[in-house]
């Protein structure tokens, strides 16, 4: 059907375009935008897409409709606009990868914006890329499934699909779809599990943007589940000291041989949890038989970690007592920080299963705690001494009050007698 667009000026005004006479009062950038909206045939039918596009970063980079969709934006007939040799229309998933990487795989173009140019190479190695590019599986996500098609926003924009607090939800768009995931044998509870995990609580409730999201562990464009032997290294990107302790212990040896799933063996993966000191032995028995030598080591670690936690708590209570006694606690708080550091080292060193090192750290916590508690006890004794010193003062004050009362009463009686 040869559908020729007529009454173009009226249609453009109805679509939100600006009249020609306004351009004289605009900047160069605004002038270009006005010319696009006035002269582009695309906006007559696709004004909603144009408005969405103008919200994104590509609008600021001089990219236009035909750069991705092809066609002739100056043609105001459907046939002339859509029959251009390079007309693509709505690109499919494979075409989308090719279109995006025309720019994003070009180091020269990306350098000026401080962006990497290796996304395509990474995507090819990802599970998503292998499914789409190698197997032609159109269920696999392409660029626009994560970044949107027209409103592509910076990762630092809170509205972006890839803003830290939005990433897990973006991944969940597919990974919570039971019918879709059934074809790959994948569970669909990762998002809910993550939200209630230590990492999820840190991100969503404590607003700690250093907490990892899906891409922190799996990668973004190169998304893959880490291999068993890689898990400890992935976690170790954030938990450096823990990884160092883990590596020198027997569990580290087993993990490198892919006989133990690293950190997730004890802490889980999407539902990552912090194991409290009083649950260490219980956690060990999930792999080691109760009563075994390995389980016995777990019991010893729990005892040392629990005692260190109790010593730290006692030190904190002693500082509160010093505050109540009106004493300067700046030095005590400084020493408490040293105890806290040693206690944190306990939680790190326990991954090495080095009982001697753990005991040394526990003793350090206990020593500092004892010092602070001793100061609190001395302050408490002095407080009672101060109270005893005040007893005579209160007695004299009370006596003076009683004498004054009797004197006042005597004066009142004398005045009454004289009046009679």
mmCIF file of C-alpha atoms in Angstrom:
data_model
loop_
_atom_site.group_PDB
_atom_site.id
_atom_site.type_symbol
_atom_site.label_atom_id
_atom_site.label_comp_id
_atom_site.label_asym_id
_atom_site.label_seq_id
_atom_site.Cartn_x
_atom_site.Cartn_y
_atom_site.Cartn_z
ATOM 1 C CA UNK A 1 0.000 0.000 0.000
ATOM 2 C CA UNK A 2 1.406 3.369 -1.025
ATOM 3 C CA UNK A 3 0.700 5.350 2.129
ATOM 4 C CA UNK A 4 1.868 8.913 1.597
ATOM 5 C CA UNK A 5 2.146 11.147 4.627
ATOM 6 C CA UNK A 6 0.324 14.423 4.267
ATOM 7 C CA UNK A 7 -0.238 17.413 6.484
ATOM 8 C CA UNK A 8 3.263 16.893 7.846
ATOM 9 C CA UNK A 9 3.518 20.177 9.769
ATOM 10 C CA UNK A 10 0.270 19.526 11.607
ATOM 11 C CA UNK A 11 1.252 15.957 12.445
ATOM 12 C CA UNK A 12 4.631 17.050 13.750
ATOM 13 C CA UNK A 13 3.072 19.652 16.000
ATOM 14 C CA UNK A 14 0.633 17.047 17.341
ATOM 15 C CA UNK A 15 3.580 14.700 17.954
ATOM 16 C CA UNK A 16 5.394 17.256 20.040
ATOM 17 C CA UNK A 17 7.781 18.713 17.457
ATOM 18 C CA UNK A 18 8.730 22.362 17.631
ATOM 19 C CA UNK A 19 7.727 24.936 14.993
ATOM 20 C CA UNK A 20 10.415 26.324 12.692
ATOM 21 C CA UNK A 21 10.353 29.860 14.097
ATOM 22 C CA UNK A 22 11.599 28.688 17.516
ATOM 23 C CA UNK A 23 14.996 27.634 16.141
ATOM 24 C CA UNK A 24 16.293 31.181 15.990
ATOM 25 C CA UNK A 25 16.307 31.341 19.790
ATOM 26 C CA UNK A 26 18.040 27.999 20.476
ATOM 27 C CA UNK A 27 21.584 26.737 20.965
ATOM 28 C CA UNK A 28 23.371 24.698 18.296
ATOM 29 C CA UNK A 29 22.581 21.434 20.110
ATOM 30 C CA UNK A 30 18.927 22.369 20.452
ATOM 31 C CA UNK A 31 18.902 23.436 16.816
ATOM 32 C CA UNK A 32 20.037 19.981 15.737
ATOM 33 C CA UNK A 33 17.362 18.334 17.856
ATOM 34 C CA UNK A 34 14.682 20.602 16.440
ATOM 35 C CA UNK A 35 15.806 19.858 12.908
ATOM 36 C CA UNK A 36 15.631 16.133 13.632
ATOM 37 C CA UNK A 37 12.135 16.366 15.045
ATOM 38 C CA UNK A 38 11.015 18.636 12.226
ATOM 39 C CA UNK A 39 12.622 16.869 9.300
ATOM 40 C CA UNK A 40 12.811 13.216 10.420
ATOM 41 C CA UNK A 41 10.000 11.081 9.137
ATOM 42 C CA UNK A 42 10.788 8.584 11.938
ATOM 43 C CA UNK A 43 9.218 10.783 14.606
ATOM 44 C CA UNK A 44 5.853 10.904 12.873
ATOM 45 C CA UNK A 45 5.163 7.249 13.652
ATOM 46 C CA UNK A 46 7.741 6.580 16.358
ATOM 47 C CA UNK A 47 7.611 9.672 18.555
ATOM 48 C CA UNK A 48 7.431 7.481 21.684
ATOM 49 C CA UNK A 49 10.694 5.783 20.737
ATOM 50 C CA UNK A 50 12.278 9.140 19.984
ATOM 51 C CA UNK A 51 11.328 10.516 23.378
ATOM 52 C CA UNK A 52 12.638 7.389 25.103
ATOM 53 C CA UNK A 53 15.878 7.652 23.133
ATOM 54 C CA UNK A 54 16.435 11.265 24.143
ATOM 55 C CA UNK A 55 16.535 10.206 27.803
ATOM 56 C CA UNK A 56 19.569 7.999 27.183
ATOM 57 C CA UNK A 57 23.272 8.637 26.702
ATOM 58 C CA UNK A 58 23.339 7.883 22.980
ATOM 59 C CA UNK A 59 21.215 10.920 22.232
ATOM 60 C CA UNK A 60 24.075 13.100 23.482
ATOM 61 C CA UNK A 61 26.595 11.347 21.224
ATOM 62 C CA UNK A 62 25.058 12.296 17.882
ATOM 63 C CA UNK A 63 23.538 8.869 17.210
ATOM 64 C CA UNK A 64 20.342 8.880 15.171
ATOM 65 C CA UNK A 65 17.610 6.395 14.318
ATOM 66 C CA UNK A 66 19.138 5.310 11.008
ATOM 67 C CA UNK A 67 22.466 4.478 12.655
ATOM 68 C CA UNK A 68 20.865 1.397 14.197
ATOM 69 C CA UNK A 69 17.719 0.837 12.149
ATOM 70 C CA UNK A 70 18.891 1.928 8.724
ATOM 71 C CA UNK A 71 16.445 3.435 6.252
ATOM 72 C CA UNK A 72 16.038 6.979 5.012
ATOM 73 C CA UNK A 73 14.780 9.362 7.707
ATOM 74 C CA UNK A 74 14.184 12.042 5.064
ATOM 75 C CA UNK A 75 11.657 9.966 3.223
ATOM 76 C CA UNK A 76 8.109 10.823 4.189
ATOM 77 C CA UNK A 77 6.657 7.846 2.388
ATOM 78 C CA UNK A 78 6.787 4.453 4.049
ATOM 79 C CA UNK A 79 8.200 2.924 0.888
ATOM 80 C CA UNK A 80 11.002 5.451 0.565
ATOM 81 C CA UNK A 81 11.781 5.470 4.281
ATOM 82 C CA UNK A 82 11.831 1.685 4.652
ATOM 83 C CA UNK A 83 13.154 0.551 1.289
ATOM 84 C CA UNK A 84 16.669 1.860 1.701
ATOM 85 C CA UNK A 85 19.363 -0.735 1.070
ATOM 86 C CA UNK A 86 20.529 -0.658 4.680
ATOM 87 C CA UNK A 87 17.054 -0.754 6.248
ATOM 88 C CA UNK A 88 16.924 -3.176 9.190
ATOM 89 C CA UNK A 89 13.821 -2.099 11.037
ATOM 90 C CA UNK A 90 13.676 -3.857 14.375
ATOM 91 C CA UNK A 91 16.956 -5.800 14.639
ATOM 92 C CA UNK A 92 16.881 -9.350 15.927
ATOM 93 C CA UNK A 93 19.133 -10.491 18.761
ATOM 94 C CA UNK A 94 22.065 -11.424 16.554
ATOM 95 C CA UNK A 95 21.829 -8.171 14.619
ATOM 96 C CA UNK A 96 21.689 -6.267 17.911
ATOM 97 C CA UNK A 97 25.045 -7.669 18.991
ATOM 98 C CA UNK A 98 26.550 -6.696 15.649
ATOM 99 C CA UNK A 99 25.059 -3.195 15.731
ATOM 100 C CA UNK A 100 26.180 -2.423 19.280
ATOM 101 C CA UNK A 101 29.680 -3.720 18.719
ATOM 102 C CA UNK A 102 30.126 -1.632 15.581
ATOM 103 C CA UNK A 103 30.929 1.116 18.075
ATOM 104 C CA UNK A 104 31.557 -0.657 21.362
ATOM 105 C CA UNK A 105 34.219 -2.991 19.975
ATOM 106 C CA UNK A 106 36.118 -0.079 18.439
ATOM 107 C CA UNK A 107 38.874 1.049 20.850
ATOM 108 C CA UNK A 108 39.294 4.335 19.015
ATOM 109 C CA UNK A 109 35.655 5.302 19.507
ATOM 110 C CA UNK A 110 35.430 4.059 23.081
ATOM 111 C CA UNK A 111 38.685 5.645 24.240
ATOM 112 C CA UNK A 112 37.266 9.160 24.132
ATOM 113 C CA UNK A 113 34.537 8.177 26.588
ATOM 114 C CA UNK A 114 36.766 6.146 28.884
ATOM 115 C CA UNK A 115 34.889 2.944 28.045
ATOM 116 C CA UNK A 116 36.328 -0.536 27.466
ATOM 117 C CA UNK A 117 36.095 -2.043 24.005
ATOM 118 C CA UNK A 118 36.243 -5.717 24.917
ATOM 119 C CA UNK A 119 32.588 -6.432 25.650
ATOM 120 C CA UNK A 120 32.076 -8.515 22.495
ATOM 121 C CA UNK A 121 35.077 -10.722 23.248
ATOM 122 C CA UNK A 122 33.804 -11.157 26.805
ATOM 123 C CA UNK A 123 30.258 -11.849 25.634
ATOM 124 C CA UNK A 124 31.479 -14.596 23.309
ATOM 125 C CA UNK A 125 32.971 -16.430 26.311
ATOM 126 C CA UNK A 126 29.840 -16.065 28.454
ATOM 127 C CA UNK A 127 27.099 -18.650 28.802
ATOM 128 C CA UNK A 128 24.709 -16.136 27.263
ATOM 129 C CA UNK A 129 26.990 -15.448 24.302
ATOM 130 C CA UNK A 130 27.679 -19.110 23.630
ATOM 131 C CA UNK A 131 23.961 -19.866 23.616
ATOM 132 C CA UNK A 132 23.095 -17.029 21.246
ATOM 133 C CA UNK A 133 26.116 -16.801 18.963
ATOM 134 C CA UNK A 134 27.139 -20.454 18.799
ATOM 135 C CA UNK A 135 23.812 -22.237 19.142
ATOM 136 C CA UNK A 136 21.415 -19.611 17.855
ATOM 137 C CA UNK A 137 19.343 -19.841 21.042
ATOM 138 C CA UNK A 138 17.138 -16.744 20.892
ATOM 139 C CA UNK A 139 16.150 -17.142 24.541
ATOM 140 C CA UNK A 140 19.628 -15.953 25.496
ATOM 141 C CA UNK A 141 19.859 -12.258 26.350
ATOM 142 C CA UNK A 142 21.438 -9.781 24.001
ATOM 143 C CA UNK A 143 22.639 -6.225 24.713
ATOM 144 C CA UNK A 144 19.197 -4.613 24.789
ATOM 145 C CA UNK A 145 17.751 -7.193 27.185
ATOM 146 C CA UNK A 146 19.956 -5.799 29.933
ATOM 147 C CA UNK A 147 20.628 -2.219 28.816
ATOM 148 C CA UNK A 148 17.278 -1.453 27.132
ATOM 149 C CA UNK A 149 16.963 -0.556 23.467
ATOM 150 C CA UNK A 150 16.310 3.182 23.392
ATOM 151 C CA UNK A 151 16.647 4.532 26.943
ATOM 152 C CA UNK A 152 20.206 3.405 27.577
ATOM 153 C CA UNK A 153 21.401 5.046 30.791
ATOM 154 C CA UNK A 154 24.752 5.256 32.527
ATOM 155 C CA UNK A 155 25.381 2.613 35.212
ATOM 156 C CA UNK A 156 25.609 5.466 37.733
ATOM 157 C CA UNK A 157 22.038 6.551 36.960
ATOM 158 C CA UNK A 158 19.639 5.113 39.556
ATOM 159 C CA UNK A 159 17.078 4.540 36.777
ATOM 160 C CA UNK A 160 19.456 2.319 34.827
ATOM 161 C CA UNK A 161 18.838 -1.420 34.575
ATOM 162 C CA UNK A 162 22.471 -1.931 35.560
ATOM 163 C CA UNK A 163 22.566 0.409 38.551
ATOM 164 C CA UNK A 164 23.832 -1.637 41.543
ATOM 165 C CA UNK A 165 20.450 -1.944 43.257
ATOM 166 C CA UNK A 166 18.758 -2.838 39.944
ATOM 167 C CA UNK A 167 21.187 -5.445 38.614
ATOM 168 C CA UNK A 168 19.752 -8.435 40.478
ATOM 169 C CA UNK A 169 16.243 -7.483 39.360
ATOM 170 C CA UNK A 170 17.425 -7.206 35.763
ATOM 171 C CA UNK A 171 18.933 -10.691 35.922
ATOM 172 C CA UNK A 172 15.786 -11.971 37.622
ATOM 173 C CA UNK A 173 13.706 -10.926 34.610
ATOM 174 C CA UNK A 174 14.870 -14.154 33.001
ATOM 175 C CA UNK A 175 16.167 -16.146 35.943
ATOM 176 C CA UNK A 176 12.849 -16.008 37.832
ATOM 177 C CA UNK A 177 10.922 -17.235 34.791
ATOM 178 C CA UNK A 178 10.174 -20.865 35.634
ATOM 179 C CA UNK A 179 9.110 -21.859 32.130
ATOM 180 C CA UNK A 180 12.236 -20.306 30.623
ATOM 181 C CA UNK A 181 14.677 -21.698 33.187
ATOM 182 C CA UNK A 182 13.142 -25.172 33.042
ATOM 183 C CA UNK A 183 14.753 -25.637 29.644
ATOM 184 C CA UNK A 184 18.186 -25.141 31.185
ATOM 185 C CA UNK A 185 17.650 -26.986 34.452
ATOM 186 C CA UNK A 186 18.210 -23.846 36.520
ATOM 187 C CA UNK A 187 16.459 -22.843 39.759
ATOM 188 C CA UNK A 188 14.416 -19.646 39.924
ATOM 189 C CA UNK A 189 14.809 -18.615 43.560
ATOM 190 C CA UNK A 190 18.195 -16.882 43.292
ATOM 191 C CA UNK A 191 16.827 -13.347 43.543
ATOM 192 C CA UNK A 192 14.812 -13.940 46.715
ATOM 193 C CA UNK A 193 17.683 -15.923 48.204
ATOM 194 C CA UNK A 194 20.136 -13.142 47.395
ATOM 195 C CA UNK A 195 17.967 -10.408 48.909
ATOM 196 C CA UNK A 196 17.973 -12.156 52.287
ATOM 197 C CA UNK A 197 21.684 -13.024 52.161
ATOM 198 C CA UNK A 198 24.501 -11.142 53.882
ATOM 199 C CA UNK A 199 25.340 -9.492 50.564
ATOM 200 C CA UNK A 200 21.727 -8.589 49.800
ATOM 201 C CA UNK A 201 21.148 -7.115 53.256
ATOM 202 C CA UNK A 202 24.345 -5.083 52.929
ATOM 203 C CA UNK A 203 23.215 -3.665 49.573
ATOM 204 C CA UNK A 204 19.476 -3.150 50.008
ATOM 205 C CA UNK A 205 19.180 -2.433 53.728
ATOM 206 C CA UNK A 206 22.553 -0.953 54.651
ATOM 207 C CA UNK A 207 23.070 0.743 51.256
ATOM 208 C CA UNK A 208 26.616 -0.575 51.006
ATOM 209 C CA UNK A 209 27.367 -0.350 47.291
ATOM 210 C CA UNK A 210 30.568 -2.324 47.804
ATOM 211 C CA UNK A 211 28.417 -5.419 48.329
ATOM 212 C CA UNK A 212 28.548 -7.730 45.310
ATOM 213 C CA UNK A 213 25.583 -8.243 43.016
ATOM 214 C CA UNK A 214 25.226 -10.940 40.354
ATOM 215 C CA UNK A 215 27.916 -9.400 38.148
ATOM 216 C CA UNK A 216 30.386 -9.160 41.019
ATOM 217 C CA UNK A 217 30.689 -12.942 41.137
ATOM 218 C CA UNK A 218 29.534 -14.071 37.686
ATOM 219 C CA UNK A 219 30.790 -11.205 35.551
ATOM 220 C CA UNK A 220 28.633 -8.959 33.391
ATOM 221 C CA UNK A 221 29.275 -9.376 29.673
ATOM 222 C CA UNK A 222 31.316 -12.502 30.418
ATOM 223 C CA UNK A 223 28.667 -13.962 32.734
ATOM 224 C CA UNK A 224 29.538 -17.490 33.804
ATOM 225 C CA UNK A 225 29.241 -19.426 37.049
ATOM 226 C CA UNK A 226 32.776 -19.737 38.467
ATOM 227 C CA UNK A 227 34.344 -23.180 38.320
ATOM 228 C CA UNK A 228 34.722 -25.044 41.618
ATOM 229 C CA UNK A 229 38.454 -24.341 41.776
ATOM 230 C CA UNK A 230 37.829 -20.639 41.094
ATOM 231 C CA UNK A 231 35.257 -19.904 43.805
ATOM 232 C CA UNK A 232 37.734 -18.994 46.553
ATOM 233 C CA UNK A 233 39.516 -16.601 44.197
ATOM 234 C CA UNK A 234 36.237 -14.947 43.211
ATOM 235 C CA UNK A 235 35.296 -14.408 46.855
ATOM 236 C CA UNK A 236 38.863 -13.367 47.593
ATOM 237 C CA UNK A 237 38.534 -10.323 45.357
ATOM 238 C CA UNK A 238 36.697 -8.711 48.270
ATOM 239 C CA UNK A 239 37.672 -10.954 51.195
ATOM 240 C CA UNK A 240 41.418 -10.741 50.657
ATOM 241 C CA UNK A 241 42.610 -11.667 54.170
ATOM 242 C CA UNK A 242 40.177 -14.542 54.432
ATOM 243 C CA UNK A 243 41.365 -15.923 51.100
ATOM 244 C CA UNK A 244 45.001 -15.697 52.211
ATOM 245 C CA UNK A 245 44.220 -17.678 55.367
ATOM 246 C CA UNK A 246 42.067 -20.151 53.431
ATOM 247 C CA UNK A 247 44.802 -20.753 50.861
ATOM 248 C CA UNK A 248 47.375 -21.921 53.420
ATOM 249 C CA UNK A 249 44.991 -24.347 55.108
ATOM 250 C CA UNK A 250 43.860 -27.837 54.114
ATOM 251 C CA UNK A 251 40.582 -26.532 52.719
ATOM 252 C CA UNK A 252 42.492 -24.295 50.308
ATOM 253 C CA UNK A 253 44.409 -27.304 49.021
ATOM 254 C CA UNK A 254 41.165 -29.215 48.500
ATOM 255 C CA UNK A 255 39.540 -26.254 46.756
ATOM 256 C CA UNK A 256 42.409 -25.832 44.304
ATOM 257 C CA UNK A 257 42.030 -29.506 43.438
ATOM 258 C CA UNK A 258 38.296 -28.894 42.836
ATOM 259 C CA UNK A 259 37.432 -31.302 45.661
ATOM 260 C CA UNK A 260 35.774 -28.583 47.745
ATOM 261 C CA UNK A 261 33.561 -25.770 46.482
ATOM 262 C CA UNK A 262 35.611 -23.137 48.254
ATOM 263 C CA UNK A 263 33.766 -20.571 50.337
ATOM 264 C CA UNK A 264 30.316 -21.741 49.245
ATOM 265 C CA UNK A 265 30.845 -25.080 50.995
ATOM 266 C CA UNK A 266 30.243 -23.318 54.326
ATOM 267 C CA UNK A 267 28.698 -19.963 53.433
ATOM 268 C CA UNK A 268 26.393 -20.953 50.528
ATOM 269 C CA UNK A 269 26.387 -19.003 47.260
ATOM 270 C CA UNK A 270 23.391 -16.791 46.467
ATOM 271 C CA UNK A 271 22.227 -17.073 50.081
ATOM 272 C CA UNK A 272 25.630 -16.161 51.513
ATOM 273 C CA UNK A 273 25.556 -16.116 55.310
ATOM 274 C CA UNK A 274 28.008 -15.157 58.029
ATOM 275 C CA UNK A 275 28.630 -18.132 60.319
ATOM 276 C CA UNK A 276 28.502 -16.895 63.954
ATOM 277 C CA UNK A 277 31.146 -18.253 66.370
ATOM 278 C CA UNK A 278 28.676 -20.528 68.164
ATOM 279 C CA UNK A 279 27.752 -22.331 64.927
ATOM 280 C CA UNK A 280 31.234 -23.158 63.668
ATOM 281 C CA UNK A 281 31.338 -26.729 64.983
ATOM 282 C CA UNK A 282 27.832 -27.416 63.667
ATOM 283 C CA UNK A 283 28.850 -26.180 60.224
ATOM 284 C CA UNK A 284 31.910 -28.448 60.221
ATOM 285 C CA UNK A 285 29.748 -31.522 60.828
ATOM 286 C CA UNK A 286 27.905 -30.871 57.567
ATOM 287 C CA UNK A 287 30.944 -32.432 55.885
ATOM 288 C CA UNK A 288 32.898 -34.108 58.691
ATOM 289 C CA UNK A 289 31.530 -36.923 60.801
ATOM 290 C CA UNK A 290 30.842 -36.009 64.422
ATOM 291 C CA UNK A 291 33.614 -37.285 66.682
ATOM 292 C CA UNK A 292 36.193 -37.265 63.908
ATOM 293 C CA UNK A 293 39.504 -35.432 64.203
ATOM 294 C CA UNK A 294 38.337 -32.804 61.712
ATOM 295 C CA UNK A 295 35.126 -32.233 63.671
ATOM 296 C CA UNK A 296 37.244 -31.898 66.822
ATOM 297 C CA UNK A 297 39.227 -29.093 65.208
ATOM 298 C CA UNK A 298 35.934 -27.378 64.461
ATOM 299 C CA UNK A 299 34.975 -27.601 68.138
ATOM 300 C CA UNK A 300 38.304 -26.068 69.191
ATOM 301 C CA UNK A 301 37.934 -23.237 66.686
ATOM 302 C CA UNK A 302 34.415 -22.552 67.954
ATOM 303 C CA UNK A 303 35.619 -22.441 71.567
ATOM 304 C CA UNK A 304 38.407 -19.979 70.781
ATOM 305 C CA UNK A 305 36.216 -17.775 68.596
ATOM 306 C CA UNK A 306 33.379 -17.802 71.136
ATOM 307 C CA UNK A 307 35.686 -16.881 74.011
ATOM 308 C CA UNK A 308 37.187 -14.062 71.956
ATOM 309 C CA UNK A 309 33.670 -12.770 71.221
ATOM 310 C CA UNK A 310 32.796 -12.893 74.928
ATOM 311 C CA UNK A 311 35.991 -11.037 75.852
ATOM 312 C CA UNK A 312 35.214 -8.348 73.298
ATOM 313 C CA UNK A 313 31.675 -7.986 74.627
ATOM 314 C CA UNK A 314 33.004 -7.687 78.197
ATOM 315 C CA UNK A 315 35.349 -4.918 77.095
ATOM 316 C CA UNK A 316 32.454 -3.004 75.528
ATOM 317 C CA UNK A 317 30.409 -3.348 78.726
ATOM 318 C CA UNK A 318 33.373 -2.128 80.784
ATOM 319 C CA UNK A 319 33.609 1.004 78.646
ATOM 320 C CA UNK A 320 29.917 1.673 79.325
ATOM 321 C CA UNK A 321 30.662 1.391 83.046
ATOM 322 C CA UNK A 322 33.498 3.900 82.712
ATOM 323 C CA UNK A 323 31.142 6.304 80.968
ATOM 324 C CA UNK A 324 28.618 5.896 83.799
ATOM 325 C CA UNK A 325 31.378 6.655 86.298
ATOM 326 C CA UNK A 326 32.104 9.893 84.471
ATOM 327 C CA UNK A 327 35.594 8.809 83.455
ATOM 328 C CA UNK A 328 37.478 9.719 80.294
ATOM 329 C CA UNK A 329 37.167 6.700 77.977
ATOM 330 C CA UNK A 330 39.197 7.905 74.991
ATOM 331 C CA UNK A 331 42.126 5.621 75.855
ATOM 332 C CA UNK A 332 39.829 2.681 76.618
ATOM 333 C CA UNK A 333 38.072 3.073 73.293
ATOM 334 C CA UNK A 334 41.393 3.174 71.488
ATOM 335 C CA UNK A 335 42.411 -0.081 73.172
ATOM 336 C CA UNK A 336 39.010 -1.541 72.329
ATOM 337 C CA UNK A 337 39.689 -0.883 68.647
ATOM 338 C CA UNK A 338 42.880 -2.928 68.983
ATOM 339 C CA UNK A 339 40.849 -5.742 70.533
ATOM 340 C CA UNK A 340 38.292 -5.481 67.751
ATOM 341 C CA UNK A 341 41.044 -5.726 65.132
ATOM 342 C CA UNK A 342 42.410 -8.856 66.803
ATOM 343 C CA UNK A 343 38.902 -10.327 66.943
ATOM 344 C CA UNK A 344 38.398 -9.673 63.232
ATOM 345 C CA UNK A 345 41.683 -11.461 62.622
ATOM 346 C CA UNK A 346 40.252 -14.415 64.545
ATOM 347 C CA UNK A 347 37.392 -14.658 62.030
ATOM 348 C CA UNK A 348 39.904 -14.479 59.190
ATOM 349 C CA UNK A 349 42.549 -16.823 60.623
ATOM 350 C CA UNK A 350 40.027 -19.543 61.490
ATOM 351 C CA UNK A 351 39.858 -20.321 57.762
ATOM 352 C CA UNK A 352 43.465 -21.541 57.957
ATOM 353 C CA UNK A 353 42.564 -23.975 60.794
ATOM 354 C CA UNK A 354 45.753 -22.799 62.563
ATOM 355 C CA UNK A 355 44.821 -23.348 66.215
ATOM 356 C CA UNK A 356 48.046 -21.824 67.564
ATOM 357 C CA UNK A 357 47.565 -18.577 65.657
ATOM 358 C CA UNK A 358 43.932 -18.474 66.761
ATOM 359 C CA UNK A 359 44.898 -18.924 70.397
ATOM 360 C CA UNK A 360 47.444 -16.099 70.160
ATOM 361 C CA UNK A 361 44.782 -13.760 68.799
ATOM 362 C CA UNK A 362 42.268 -14.853 71.442
ATOM 363 C CA UNK A 363 44.828 -14.108 74.156
ATOM 364 C CA UNK A 364 45.405 -10.666 72.679
ATOM 365 C CA UNK A 365 41.686 -9.907 72.818
ATOM 366 C CA UNK A 366 41.504 -11.262 76.381
ATOM 367 C CA UNK A 367 44.492 -9.197 77.525
ATOM 368 C CA UNK A 368 43.057 -5.936 76.236
ATOM 369 C CA UNK A 369 39.636 -6.792 77.620
ATOM 370 C CA UNK A 370 41.139 -7.506 81.057
ATOM 371 C CA UNK A 371 42.954 -4.182 81.005
ATOM 372 C CA UNK A 372 39.761 -2.277 80.203
ATOM 373 C CA UNK A 373 37.739 -4.207 82.792
ATOM 374 C CA UNK A 374 40.375 -3.478 85.442
ATOM 375 C CA UNK A 375 40.053 0.226 84.716
ATOM 376 C CA UNK A 376 36.285 -0.064 85.087
ATOM 377 C CA UNK A 377 36.632 -1.883 88.421
ATOM 378 C CA UNK A 378 38.987 0.795 89.756
ATOM 379 C CA UNK A 379 36.555 3.474 88.621
ATOM 380 C CA UNK A 380 33.715 1.658 90.387
ATOM 381 C CA UNK A 381 35.704 1.506 93.637
ATOM 382 C CA UNK A 382 36.534 5.191 93.409
ATOM 383 C CA UNK A 383 32.907 5.966 92.766
ATOM 384 C CA UNK A 384 31.966 4.312 96.087
ATOM 385 C CA UNK A 385 34.779 6.183 97.817
ATOM 386 C CA UNK A 386 33.403 9.419 96.463
ATOM 387 C CA UNK A 387 29.975 8.498 97.744
ATOM 388 C CA UNK A 388 31.368 7.729 101.219
ATOM 389 C CA UNK A 389 33.179 11.058 101.271
ATOM 390 C CA UNK A 390 29.878 12.765 100.579
ATOM 391 C CA UNK A 391 28.171 11.150 103.616
ATOM 392 C CA UNK A 392 29.475 13.750 106.135
ATOM 393 C CA UNK A 393 28.628 16.512 103.712
ATOM 394 C CA UNK A 394 25.066 15.290 103.396
ATOM 395 C CA UNK A 395 24.879 14.870 107.208
ATOM 396 C CA UNK A 396 26.006 18.442 107.800
ATOM 397 C CA UNK A 397 23.615 19.734 105.181
ATOM 398 C CA UNK A 398 20.741 17.806 106.728
ATOM 399 C CA UNK A 399 21.673 18.987 110.223
ATOM 400 C CA UNK A 400 21.795 22.580 109.057
ATOM 401 C CA UNK A 401 18.397 22.156 107.503
ATOM 402 C CA UNK A 402 16.921 20.714 110.691
ATOM 403 C CA UNK A 403 18.412 23.514 112.826
ATOM 404 C CA UNK A 404 17.078 26.113 110.432
ATOM 405 C CA UNK A 405 13.641 24.550 110.625
ATOM 406 C CA UNK A 406 13.651 24.579 114.447
ATOM 407 C CA UNK A 407 14.858 28.168 114.469
ATOM 408 C CA UNK A 408 12.097 29.174 112.081
ATOM 409 C CA UNK A 409 9.489 27.430 114.181
ATOM 410 C CA UNK A 410 10.841 29.170 117.302
ATOM 411 C CA UNK A 411 10.601 32.539 115.609
ATOM 412 C CA UNK A 412 7.016 31.840 114.593
ATOM 413 C CA UNK A 413 6.052 30.927 118.185
ATOM 414 C CA UNK A 414 7.694 34.094 119.571
ATOM 415 C CA UNK A 415 5.845 36.227 117.072
ATOM 416 C CA UNK A 416 2.556 34.566 118.001
ATOM 417 C CA UNK A 417 3.158 35.102 121.741
ATOM 418 C CA UNK A 418 3.941 38.803 121.270
ATOM 419 C CA UNK A 419 0.796 39.242 119.215
ATOM 420 C CA UNK A 420 -1.339 37.898 122.021
#
